[in-house]
Amino acid sequence: MDWIDLRSDTVTRPTSAMRAAMLDAQVGDDVYGDDPTVNALQARLADELGFAAGLFLPSGTQSNLVALMAHCARGDEYIVGMDAHTYKYEGGGAAVLGSIQPQPIPQADDGTLPLDAVERAIKPDDPHFARTRLLCLEDTWHGRPLPLDYLAAARALCDRHGLALHLDGARLYNAAVAGKVPARDITRHFDSVSVCLSKGLGAPVGSVLVGSGALVEVARRWRKVVGGGMRQAGILAAAGLHALDHHVARLADDHARAARLADALRGVAGVTAVAQHTNMVFVEVARERLPALRAGMESRRVRLSIGDAPQLRLVLHLDVDDAGAQRVVDGFRAWAAG
Ligand SMILES: *Cc1c(COP(=O)(O)O)cnc(C)c1O
């Protein structure tokens, strides 16, 4: 029996159709700009999201890093959520490698950064302060799509203060599919957007950064500097193109399955605070019962990220079908009964 792995949507394995597309990919040396498949992927996403240029990178972390380094110079500052990936989960890369100061502020529960707090964090032009250059948002945020009217208001604020606006759109397509809007309705508010191909879209590797031609040229330099210049990368980009063709609309299946899973878990004794947003389900169970849950799930070949916090995040994706989700529900029910 295969494992059902709900730790993250990064765990998806390439389908056989995706592997076939990779096998057939035309390739060249992408550091020379010669890889036709990388070029096609970059152009396709840039076009689809309304930007002049795109850049294929090995990871979302690197994509965000080179975006920050393209927007900000040494001694500049970006405003970012205190729990945002681009602040908390990227090893401090912007500061460590870019000499860019983060200005974290607390996110609201819906993942927005309250704009009055953003405004207060913007520094005056004074040598005491770093130069505030950029606001960074994340969509989806713990599965929640950011409201479109919020994005418009954030754009207006950035325009008022001469800031650029970057989106960590690791799960941009989950937000677009859930909101039943073209991804461009989200991305049009931003100066740059990073999109992960290796989350719910199911590619093994890769992110694409889109922005203006000038911004992407600077990002391309930094990509080389941080070791992200890959050679015959078309074999990876082919997986991304396949994902864009075949795995976007189906994200709605993950969202519907997550909603059904949440409903089923609401009926399980001992499971509380059940919430669901796009492909993610959040639950709480009593701390002392976590070891039993871990053991019971392992015995059913279900992987959850169970630490020692009572909150659990269950992430639905391409490799979890209805039977798999049912196995998870059965595991919770057996644990509740035991
Ligand atoms: C996964 C993720 C990234 C990038 O992660 P990599 O593992 O480096 O590809 C960036 N932002 C968010 C919100 C993510 O979930």
XYZ file of C-alpha atoms and ligand atoms in Angstrom:
353
model
C 0.000 0.000 0.000
C 1.346 3.447 -0.957
C 1.773 6.066 1.723
C -0.740 8.893 1.892
C 1.410 11.910 2.652
C -0.394 15.014 3.912
C 2.684 16.819 5.250
C 2.792 19.203 2.301
C 1.904 19.567 -1.357
C 5.645 19.489 -2.116
C 5.633 15.684 -1.811
C 3.907 15.027 -5.152
C 5.768 12.782 -7.551
C 5.751 13.415 -11.310
C 3.018 11.498 -13.146
C 3.984 9.207 -16.018
C 2.667 11.764 -18.518
C 4.862 14.409 -16.878
C 7.878 12.085 -16.985
C 7.203 11.457 -20.685
C 7.137 15.212 -21.318
C 10.470 15.539 -19.485
C 11.993 12.708 -21.498
C 11.011 14.382 -24.770
C 12.115 17.907 -23.800
C 14.259 19.912 -26.215
C 17.192 21.252 -24.251
C 20.127 23.656 -24.531
C 22.420 25.495 -22.147
C 20.195 27.835 -20.160
C 23.093 29.891 -18.753
C 23.677 30.901 -22.385
C 19.909 31.430 -22.736
C 19.816 28.555 -25.224
C 17.326 26.189 -23.658
C 14.138 26.353 -25.750
C 11.987 24.650 -23.127
C 13.130 26.954 -20.320
C 12.561 29.924 -22.609
C 9.075 28.666 -23.475
C 8.158 28.209 -19.810
C 9.453 31.670 -18.869
C 7.639 33.331 -21.768
C 4.450 31.447 -21.136
C 4.163 32.395 -17.465
C 5.235 35.990 -18.100
C 2.569 36.289 -20.761
C -0.129 34.556 -18.741
C 0.537 36.687 -15.657
C 0.933 39.968 -17.545
C 4.687 40.599 -17.268
C 7.423 41.272 -19.784
C 9.816 38.536 -18.668
C 10.231 35.386 -16.603
C 13.094 33.500 -14.976
C 13.196 29.792 -14.140
C 14.837 28.952 -10.814
C 15.466 25.758 -8.878
C 13.365 26.720 -5.848
C 10.853 29.188 -4.522
C 13.316 30.266 -1.863
C 15.837 31.250 -4.517
C 13.155 32.923 -6.598
C 12.098 35.122 -3.670
C 15.742 35.795 -2.754
C 16.786 36.999 -6.195
C 13.563 39.038 -6.435
C 14.408 40.784 -3.160
C 17.981 41.323 -4.330
C 16.720 42.736 -7.628
C 14.360 45.176 -5.915
C 16.620 46.165 -3.021
C 20.268 47.103 -2.671
C 22.521 46.960 0.393
C 20.973 49.045 3.168
C 17.479 48.884 1.699
C 14.545 47.383 3.534
C 11.487 45.267 2.709
C 8.281 45.163 4.737
C 7.046 41.622 5.225
C 4.752 39.510 7.404
C 6.229 38.214 10.637
C 5.240 34.661 9.663
C 5.843 35.060 5.937
C 7.961 32.540 4.072
C 10.134 35.351 2.698
C 10.967 36.416 6.229
C 10.803 33.398 8.492
C 11.362 30.324 6.358
C 14.176 31.280 4.009
C 17.101 31.205 6.401
C 17.252 34.983 6.587
C 18.597 34.943 3.031
C 17.713 38.526 2.188
C 19.770 39.772 5.153
C 22.466 37.096 4.982
C 23.135 37.274 1.255
C 21.528 40.535 0.158
C 22.359 42.932 3.026
C 18.668 43.801 2.918
C 16.953 44.584 6.207
C 13.595 42.937 6.809
C 10.917 44.988 8.581
C 8.524 42.292 9.784
C 5.029 43.239 10.949
C 2.326 40.932 12.336
C -0.106 39.477 9.818
C -3.836 39.653 10.393
C -5.605 36.279 10.629
C -6.500 36.425 6.941
C -2.841 36.837 5.942
C -3.104 40.487 5.013
C -0.634 42.978 6.415
C -2.793 45.763 7.880
C -2.045 48.737 5.672
C -1.981 51.251 8.520
C 0.772 49.157 10.127
C 2.602 48.961 6.801
C 2.371 52.714 6.453
C 3.733 53.276 9.975
C 6.682 50.999 9.206
C 7.817 53.045 6.190
C 10.923 55.000 7.213
C 11.577 58.634 6.391
C 14.540 59.476 4.197
C 17.096 59.936 6.974
C 20.505 58.300 7.441
C 19.319 56.792 10.711
C 17.102 54.434 8.781
C 17.321 51.769 6.138
C 15.627 52.821 2.906
C 12.170 51.260 2.685
C 11.854 49.968 -0.867
C 9.500 47.014 -1.069
C 6.386 45.408 0.337
C 6.177 41.633 0.164
C 2.896 39.669 0.332
C 2.111 35.949 0.271
C -0.844 34.328 -1.545
C -2.240 31.911 -0.542
C -1.548 32.482 3.119
C -1.966 29.251 5.085
C -4.329 28.253 2.303
C -6.273 31.516 2.345
C -6.474 33.560 -0.853
C -5.809 37.255 -0.187
C -8.858 39.444 -0.964
C -8.566 41.168 -4.360
C -9.696 44.530 -2.960
C -6.898 44.277 -0.385
C -4.380 43.780 -3.188
C -5.672 46.895 -4.938
C -5.363 48.895 -1.690
C -1.815 47.563 -1.112
C -0.906 48.605 -4.662
C -2.283 52.093 -4.072
C -0.278 52.393 -0.841
C 2.922 51.326 -2.625
C 2.284 53.858 -5.370
C 1.768 56.618 -2.805
C 5.069 55.823 -1.114
C 7.196 54.818 -4.086
C 7.507 51.189 -2.949
C 7.659 48.158 -5.184
C 5.300 45.227 -4.470
C 6.418 41.589 -4.639
C 4.200 38.539 -4.356
C 5.385 35.233 -2.982
C 2.829 33.359 -5.049
C 4.055 29.882 -4.180
C 0.400 28.821 -4.339
C -0.848 31.553 -6.695
C -2.866 29.062 -8.755
C -4.665 27.721 -5.691
C -5.774 31.299 -5.008
C -6.845 31.873 -8.621
C -8.739 28.592 -8.907
C -10.450 29.070 -5.534
C -11.473 32.634 -6.450
C -12.548 31.537 -9.953
C -10.491 34.367 -11.425
C -7.647 34.379 -13.958
C -4.302 34.412 -12.123
C -3.634 37.738 -13.840
C -6.414 39.380 -11.798
C -4.190 38.723 -8.790
C -0.785 39.370 -10.328
C -1.677 42.666 -12.049
C -1.228 44.484 -8.737
C 2.422 43.416 -8.358
C 5.806 44.396 -9.750
C 7.092 40.841 -9.451
C 5.627 37.445 -8.666
C 7.251 34.152 -7.735
C 5.260 31.010 -8.590
C 6.133 27.481 -7.415
C 5.742 24.625 -9.865
C 6.679 22.033 -7.261
C 3.764 22.487 -4.860
C 0.212 21.635 -5.892
C 1.123 21.875 -9.574
C 3.061 18.652 -9.128
C 6.381 19.343 -10.897
C 9.438 17.839 -9.200
C 11.463 21.064 -9.122
C 11.232 24.715 -9.963
C 9.798 28.168 -9.590
C 9.382 31.025 -12.015
C 9.889 34.691 -11.182
C 8.076 37.153 -13.440
C 8.553 40.910 -13.655
C 9.694 43.680 -15.967
C 12.505 42.979 -18.424
C 14.896 45.161 -16.414
C 14.038 43.506 -13.088
C 14.405 40.003 -14.499
C 17.815 40.873 -15.983
C 19.048 41.883 -12.527
C 17.465 38.751 -11.036
C 19.229 36.646 -13.691
C 22.605 38.019 -12.551
C 21.808 37.205 -8.924
C 20.554 33.736 -9.875
C 23.996 32.998 -11.319
C 25.726 34.465 -8.264
C 23.770 32.297 -5.840
C 24.427 29.196 -7.915
C 21.058 28.832 -9.601
C 22.285 28.941 -13.198
C 21.404 25.495 -14.531
C 22.442 24.091 -17.871
C 20.100 21.659 -19.703
C 17.274 22.716 -17.399
C 14.651 22.191 -20.098
C 14.193 18.694 -18.772
C 12.837 20.327 -15.574
C 11.024 23.165 -17.319
C 9.142 20.576 -19.393
C 7.600 19.295 -16.180
C 6.515 22.863 -15.375
C 4.923 23.350 -18.787
C 3.134 20.029 -18.429
C 1.881 21.100 -14.997
C 0.534 24.394 -16.367
C -1.302 22.516 -19.117
C -2.735 19.720 -16.985
C -2.596 20.478 -13.278
C -4.101 23.924 -12.794
C -7.853 23.369 -13.184
C -7.613 20.167 -11.167
C -6.545 22.143 -8.072
C -10.318 22.566 -7.611
C -10.442 18.800 -6.922
C -7.925 19.217 -4.092
C -9.973 22.074 -2.655
C -13.220 20.072 -2.820
C -11.511 17.044 -1.294
C -10.087 19.214 1.484
C -13.596 20.558 2.192
C -14.987 16.991 2.391
C -12.119 15.899 4.622
C -12.765 18.861 6.941
C -16.477 18.006 7.097
C -15.724 14.399 7.991
C -13.220 15.447 10.679
C -15.776 17.820 12.246
C -17.686 14.647 13.163
C -14.740 12.979 14.933
C -14.651 13.211 18.732
C -11.445 14.792 20.008
C -10.773 16.740 16.803
C -11.422 20.440 17.345
C -10.957 23.784 15.608
C -11.401 22.269 12.162
C -10.828 24.853 9.424
C -10.260 24.508 5.702
C -8.867 26.904 3.119
C -8.191 25.807 -0.470
C -6.090 22.606 -0.236
C -5.327 22.829 3.486
C -7.197 21.497 6.492
C -6.264 22.621 10.009
C -7.280 20.713 13.131
C -6.353 20.530 16.779
C -6.115 17.482 18.997
C -5.104 17.254 22.645
C -1.329 17.173 23.110
C -1.320 13.995 25.142
C -3.127 12.158 22.369
C -0.645 13.086 19.631
C 1.563 9.998 20.056
C -1.443 7.674 19.636
C -2.507 9.579 16.535
C 0.983 9.370 15.102
C 1.216 5.624 15.730
C -2.287 4.907 14.435
C -1.713 6.875 11.254
C 1.697 5.293 10.640
C 0.118 1.853 10.912
C -2.306 2.873 8.143
C 0.540 4.290 6.099
C -0.611 7.890 6.528
C 2.032 10.578 7.049
C 1.106 13.753 8.890
C 3.465 16.374 10.239
C 2.820 15.764 13.902
C 5.155 17.715 16.147
C 4.331 18.540 19.727
C 1.876 21.338 18.954
C -1.829 20.523 19.137
C -2.384 22.114 15.691
C -2.016 19.902 12.647
C -2.003 20.981 9.000
C -3.234 18.419 6.466
C -2.400 19.290 2.870
C -4.260 17.795 -0.094
C -2.589 17.397 -3.486
C -2.272 15.479 -6.732
C -1.209 12.232 -5.038
C -4.203 11.981 -2.670
C -7.434 10.663 -4.176
C -10.818 10.008 -2.512
C -9.722 6.592 -1.277
C -6.628 8.159 0.259
C -8.658 10.869 1.981
C -11.013 8.183 3.283
C -8.050 6.317 4.765
C -7.157 9.481 6.671
C -10.728 9.828 7.994
C -10.752 6.131 8.991
C -7.471 6.679 10.822
C -8.898 9.590 12.801
C -12.066 7.612 13.598
C -10.114 4.593 14.820
C -7.958 6.874 16.970
C -11.073 8.549 18.433
C -12.585 5.148 19.224
C -9.347 3.745 20.685
C 7.151 26.387 -0.537
C 7.095 27.851 -0.423
C 8.106 28.647 -0.948
C 9.330 28.122 -1.654
O 9.833 26.955 -1.166
P 10.968 26.087 -1.851
O 10.903 24.854 -1.061
O 12.214 26.828 -1.720
O 10.600 25.879 -3.287
C 7.976 30.009 -0.822
N 6.911 30.544 -0.226
C 5.910 29.803 0.281
C 4.734 30.467 0.908
C 5.964 28.429 0.203
O 4.972 27.703 0.703
